[in-house]
Every structure is written in C-alpha cells, then in structure tokens.
Coordinates of C-alpha atoms in Angstrom, one line a residue:
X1 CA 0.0 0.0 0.0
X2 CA 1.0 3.3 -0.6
X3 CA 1.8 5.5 2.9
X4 CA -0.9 8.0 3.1
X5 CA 0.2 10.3 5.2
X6 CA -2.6 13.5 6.1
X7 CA -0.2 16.3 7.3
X8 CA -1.1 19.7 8.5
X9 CA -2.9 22.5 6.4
X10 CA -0.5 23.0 3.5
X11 CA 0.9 27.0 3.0
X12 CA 1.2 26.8 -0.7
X13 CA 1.0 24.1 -3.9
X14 CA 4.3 22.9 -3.0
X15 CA 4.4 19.7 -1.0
X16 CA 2.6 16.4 -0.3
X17 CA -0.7 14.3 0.1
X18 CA -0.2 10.7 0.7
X19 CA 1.4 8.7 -2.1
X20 CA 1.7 12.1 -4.5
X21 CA 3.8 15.3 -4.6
X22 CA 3.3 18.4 -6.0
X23 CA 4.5 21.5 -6.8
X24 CA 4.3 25.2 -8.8
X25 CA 6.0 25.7 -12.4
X26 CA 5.5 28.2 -14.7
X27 CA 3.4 25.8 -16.7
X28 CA 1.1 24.9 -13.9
X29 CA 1.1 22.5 -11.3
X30 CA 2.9 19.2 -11.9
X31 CA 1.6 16.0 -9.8
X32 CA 4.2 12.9 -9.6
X33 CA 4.4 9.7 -7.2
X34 CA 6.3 9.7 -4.7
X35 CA 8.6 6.5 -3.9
X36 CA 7.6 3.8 -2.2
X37 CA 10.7 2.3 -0.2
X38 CA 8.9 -0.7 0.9
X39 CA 9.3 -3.8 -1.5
X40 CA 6.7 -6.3 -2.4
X41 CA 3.5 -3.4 -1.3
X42 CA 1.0 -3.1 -4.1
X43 CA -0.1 0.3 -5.8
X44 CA -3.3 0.3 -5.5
X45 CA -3.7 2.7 -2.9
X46 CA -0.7 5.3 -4.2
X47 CA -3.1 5.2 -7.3
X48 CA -6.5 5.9 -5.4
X49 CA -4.5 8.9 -3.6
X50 CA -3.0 10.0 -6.8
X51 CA -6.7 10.1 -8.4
X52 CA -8.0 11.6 -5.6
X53 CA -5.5 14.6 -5.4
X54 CA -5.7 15.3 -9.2
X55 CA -9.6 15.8 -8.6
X56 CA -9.1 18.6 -5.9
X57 CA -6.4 20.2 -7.9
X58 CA -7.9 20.2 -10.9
X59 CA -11.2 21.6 -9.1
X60 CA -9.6 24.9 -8.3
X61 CA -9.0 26.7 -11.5
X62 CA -12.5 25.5 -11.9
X63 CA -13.9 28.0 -9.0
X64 CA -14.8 31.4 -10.1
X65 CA -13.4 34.8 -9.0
X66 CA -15.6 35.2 -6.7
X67 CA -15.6 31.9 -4.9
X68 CA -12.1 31.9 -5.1
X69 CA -12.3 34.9 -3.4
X70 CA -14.3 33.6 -0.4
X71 CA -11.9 30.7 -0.1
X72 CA -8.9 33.3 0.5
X73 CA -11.0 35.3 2.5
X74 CA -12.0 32.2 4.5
X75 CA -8.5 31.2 5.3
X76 CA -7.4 33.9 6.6
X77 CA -10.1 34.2 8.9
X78 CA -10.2 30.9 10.0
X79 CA -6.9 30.0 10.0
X80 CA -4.4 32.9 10.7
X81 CA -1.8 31.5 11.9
X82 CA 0.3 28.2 11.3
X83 CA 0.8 24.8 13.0
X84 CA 3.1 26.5 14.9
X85 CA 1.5 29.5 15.7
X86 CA 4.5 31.7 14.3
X87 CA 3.3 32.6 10.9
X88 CA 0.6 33.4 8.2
X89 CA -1.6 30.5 7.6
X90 CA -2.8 28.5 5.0
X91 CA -3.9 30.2 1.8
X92 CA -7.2 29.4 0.2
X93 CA -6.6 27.2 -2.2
X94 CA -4.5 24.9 0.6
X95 CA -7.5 24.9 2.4
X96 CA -9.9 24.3 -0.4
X97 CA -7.5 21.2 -1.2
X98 CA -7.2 19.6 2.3
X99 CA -10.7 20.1 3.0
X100 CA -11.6 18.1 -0.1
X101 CA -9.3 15.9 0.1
X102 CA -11.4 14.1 3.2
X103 CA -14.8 14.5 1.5
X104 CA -13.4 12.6 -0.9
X105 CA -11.8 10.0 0.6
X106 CA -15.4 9.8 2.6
X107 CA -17.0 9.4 -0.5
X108 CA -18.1 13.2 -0.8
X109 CA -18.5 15.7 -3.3
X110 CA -16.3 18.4 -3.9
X111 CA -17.2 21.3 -2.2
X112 CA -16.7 24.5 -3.9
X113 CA -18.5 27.1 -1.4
X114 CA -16.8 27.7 2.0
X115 CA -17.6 26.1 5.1
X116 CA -20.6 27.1 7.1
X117 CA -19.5 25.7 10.1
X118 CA -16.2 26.3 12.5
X119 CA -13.4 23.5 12.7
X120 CA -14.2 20.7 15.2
X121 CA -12.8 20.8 18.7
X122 CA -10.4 18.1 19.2
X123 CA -11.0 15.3 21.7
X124 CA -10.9 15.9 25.1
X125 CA -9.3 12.3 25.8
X126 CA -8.5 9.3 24.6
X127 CA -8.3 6.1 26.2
X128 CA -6.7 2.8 24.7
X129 CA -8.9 -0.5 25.9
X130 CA -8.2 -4.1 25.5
X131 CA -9.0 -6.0 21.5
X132 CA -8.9 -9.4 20.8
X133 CA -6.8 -9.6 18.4
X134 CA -3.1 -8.3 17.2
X135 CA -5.2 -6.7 13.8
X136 CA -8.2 -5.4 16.3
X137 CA -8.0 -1.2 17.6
X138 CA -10.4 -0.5 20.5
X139 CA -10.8 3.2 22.4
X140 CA -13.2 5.4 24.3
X141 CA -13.0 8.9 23.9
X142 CA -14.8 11.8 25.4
X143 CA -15.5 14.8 23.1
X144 CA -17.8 17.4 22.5
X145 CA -18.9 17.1 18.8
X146 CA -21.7 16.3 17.3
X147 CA -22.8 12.7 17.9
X148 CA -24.2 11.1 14.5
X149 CA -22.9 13.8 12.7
X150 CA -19.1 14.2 13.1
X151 CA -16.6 11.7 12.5
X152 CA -13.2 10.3 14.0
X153 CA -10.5 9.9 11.7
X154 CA -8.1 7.2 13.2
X155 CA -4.0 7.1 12.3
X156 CA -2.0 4.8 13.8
X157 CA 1.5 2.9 13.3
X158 CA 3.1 -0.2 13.5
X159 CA 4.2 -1.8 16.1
X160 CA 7.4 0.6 17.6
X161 CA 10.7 -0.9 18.0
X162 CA 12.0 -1.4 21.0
X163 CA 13.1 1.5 22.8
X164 CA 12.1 4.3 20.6
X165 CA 11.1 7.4 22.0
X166 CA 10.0 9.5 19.2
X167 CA 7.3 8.4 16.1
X168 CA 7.9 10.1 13.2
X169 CA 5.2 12.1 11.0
X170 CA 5.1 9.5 8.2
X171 CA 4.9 6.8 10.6
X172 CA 1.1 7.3 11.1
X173 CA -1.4 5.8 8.8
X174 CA -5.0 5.4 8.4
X175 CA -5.4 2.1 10.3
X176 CA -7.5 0.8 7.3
X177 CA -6.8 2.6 4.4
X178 CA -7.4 5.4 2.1
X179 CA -11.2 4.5 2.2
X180 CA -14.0 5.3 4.5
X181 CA -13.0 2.4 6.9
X182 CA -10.5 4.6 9.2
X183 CA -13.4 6.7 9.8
X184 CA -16.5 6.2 12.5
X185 CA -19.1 8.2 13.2
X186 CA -19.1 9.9 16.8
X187 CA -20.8 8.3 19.0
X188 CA -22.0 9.3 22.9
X189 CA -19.0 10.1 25.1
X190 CA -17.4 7.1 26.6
X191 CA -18.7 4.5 23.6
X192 CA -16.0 2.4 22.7
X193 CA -14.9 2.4 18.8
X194 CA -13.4 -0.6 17.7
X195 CA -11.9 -1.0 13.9
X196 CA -10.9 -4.8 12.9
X197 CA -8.7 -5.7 10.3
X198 CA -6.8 -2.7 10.7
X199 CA -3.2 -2.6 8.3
X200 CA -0.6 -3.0 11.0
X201 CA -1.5 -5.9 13.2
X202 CA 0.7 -5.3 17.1
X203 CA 0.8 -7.9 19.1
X204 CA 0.1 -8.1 22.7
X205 CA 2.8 -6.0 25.0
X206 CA 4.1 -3.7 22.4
X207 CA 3.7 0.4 21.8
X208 CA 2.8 2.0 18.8
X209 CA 1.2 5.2 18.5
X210 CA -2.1 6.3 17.6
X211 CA -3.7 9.7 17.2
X212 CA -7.4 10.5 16.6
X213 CA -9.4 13.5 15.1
X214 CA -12.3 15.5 14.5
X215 CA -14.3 15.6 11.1
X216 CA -16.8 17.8 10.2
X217 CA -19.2 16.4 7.0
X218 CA -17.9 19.7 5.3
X219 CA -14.4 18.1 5.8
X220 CA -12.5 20.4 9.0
X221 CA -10.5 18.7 11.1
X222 CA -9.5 18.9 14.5
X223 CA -6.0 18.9 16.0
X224 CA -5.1 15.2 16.6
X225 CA -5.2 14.1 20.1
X226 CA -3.1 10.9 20.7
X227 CA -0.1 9.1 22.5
X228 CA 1.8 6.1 22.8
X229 CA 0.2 2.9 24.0
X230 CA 0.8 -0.4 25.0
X231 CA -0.9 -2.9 23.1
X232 CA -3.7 -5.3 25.7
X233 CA -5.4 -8.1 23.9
X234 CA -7.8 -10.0 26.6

C-alpha cells in the first residue's frame, strides 16, 4: 500500500498528500508519485491517492473569482496563523485542497463554497482498551462534537521498535486505508470504537502510536489528540 500520510494545512502548492507530490511551475502545477521504499506493497492505494489529489487540484481553476475569493477570505479568517503558531496560515486554495481531500476520501463531493461551520474541537481524551486480536483497535473517547454527525478519523502505526522514544510524522497511517474504513461516526461520550482488520497488526505487549481527530461532514478537522500505547489483547 502506498503511505498516506494526512499532514497539517498546506501553505502553498508545493508539498505532499499521501502517495503524491506536488509543486508550482510556470506551466502549472505538476503531480508525480512519490517513492515507495517498501518492496513487495502493491499500488493500489498510491493510485487511489493519486486520483483523488488530481480531482481537488484540478477543481480549483474551476472555481470562479468570486468563490475563489471567499476561499482566501476564508482562510485567513479561519486559520491565521500556522501549526506552529509563528506565521501566516494557509492560503485558500490549501485549504480548499485539504478540505476536499477528506470529502473525498469519505465518498463526498467536492465542495466548492466555503464552510458554514467552525473547525471541530479536538478530543478531550482518549483512552486505549483491550482488543482481541493483534489486527483489532479499541478506544473510548470523550469529546464534544456532534454525535451522529461528526466523524473520527483514526491514524495509527506499527508496532514501535524497541526503545524508541519519538514516532515520526510519516509513521502514522490510516489504520485501514485510504477509504472510509479509518473513519467512525461519533458516538455518545465514553462509547467504545473498535476497527478490525486494521493494516498494521501489534501484538500483545508492544507500543505503537495512535492519534485520533475530528471531522466535520464539510471536511475540518481537528487537532489530533493521541499518545503512545501499550498494546492489551484479553
């Protein structure tokens, strides 16, 4: 499989979603694949992400003045500042393509008219509880989105090795796939969510890490809230 990796809000058209990079020229934007260093994985997914990308990019010249307008206009009010907190925020069309990019891997439309809603809060906690098997993920949370409405997007990794203290950015992945499989719908506060069959099977008594956010059906998303966890399979 292809590592799809959802990053923060991109600043410009240079950079990366998932399996495909992409930056400015002066003839336009130019989309290429990115290397995947693992032998033996099929393409299928670095494909889907490569589809998927092209279909947001390609929507934005579509836009008119005017909406492009809003979307710039949006951006700045709703996101003045980086990841960081040090600098100018995403521009418009970053937003317009991250925001898409999640409707679409949900199954959504493209949306072309700003968000009428506010990002999602993240979670107020998350809680790790026991699965029954290595290729099992089971957690409570408690939040305060929108039950039935919102979703939880769920990245995780692969079993860490053995004394490592930091996980890396591209270590996370959507625990099963590009698809709408790594996603669940909120439910109640202290319902347990648990996804089977997930890509990277840990067995019992090892860490890995897994994060969990916020999405709104117009495709925000909340900061991730997450940790490192031991793996407990009853």
């Amino acid at each position: 499989m292809a590592e799809v990796v959802l990053s923060e809000f991109l600043k410009s058209m240079s950079g990366s979603l998932g399996a495909v990079t992409f930056r400015n020229t002066k003839n336009g934007i130019v989309l290429s694949s990115r290397p995947d260093r693992r032998r033996g994985e099929g393409t299928l997914e670095q494909q889907r992400a490569r589809q998927l990308f092209t279909l947001v990019a390609t929507s934005w010249p579509s836009l008119t003045d005017a909406q492009r307008e809003q979307w710039e206009a949006y951006a700045v009010a709703s996101f003045p500042e980086d990841k960081d907190g040090r600098g100018a925020g995403p521009n418009g069309q970053a937003v317009f393509n991250k925001l898409n990019w999640y409707r679409l891997v949900l199954g959504q439309t493209i949306l072309t008219s700003v968000p009428g809603s506010s990002r999602p809060s993240p979670l107020v906690s998350l809680s790790l509880t026991e699965s029954g098997a290595e290729d099992e993920l089971n957690f409570t949370v408690q939040h305060q989105a929108r039950v039935g409405v919102d979703r939880l997007l769920v990245e995780a990794t692969s079993a860490l090795r053995p004394g490592a203290l930091r996980v890396q950015e591209g270590e996370y992945k959507l625990v099963r796939g590009l698809n709408g499989g790594s996603f669940a719908l909120v439910a109640a506060p202290g319902s347990e969510y648990r996804f089977s069959g997930i890509r990277f099977p840990v067995p019992a008594g090892r860490r890995f890490a897994l994060r969990v956010s916020v999405v709104s059906p117009e495709g925000l998303v909340s900061s991730a809230v997450g940790g490192v966890y031991t793996k407990v399979i009853q």
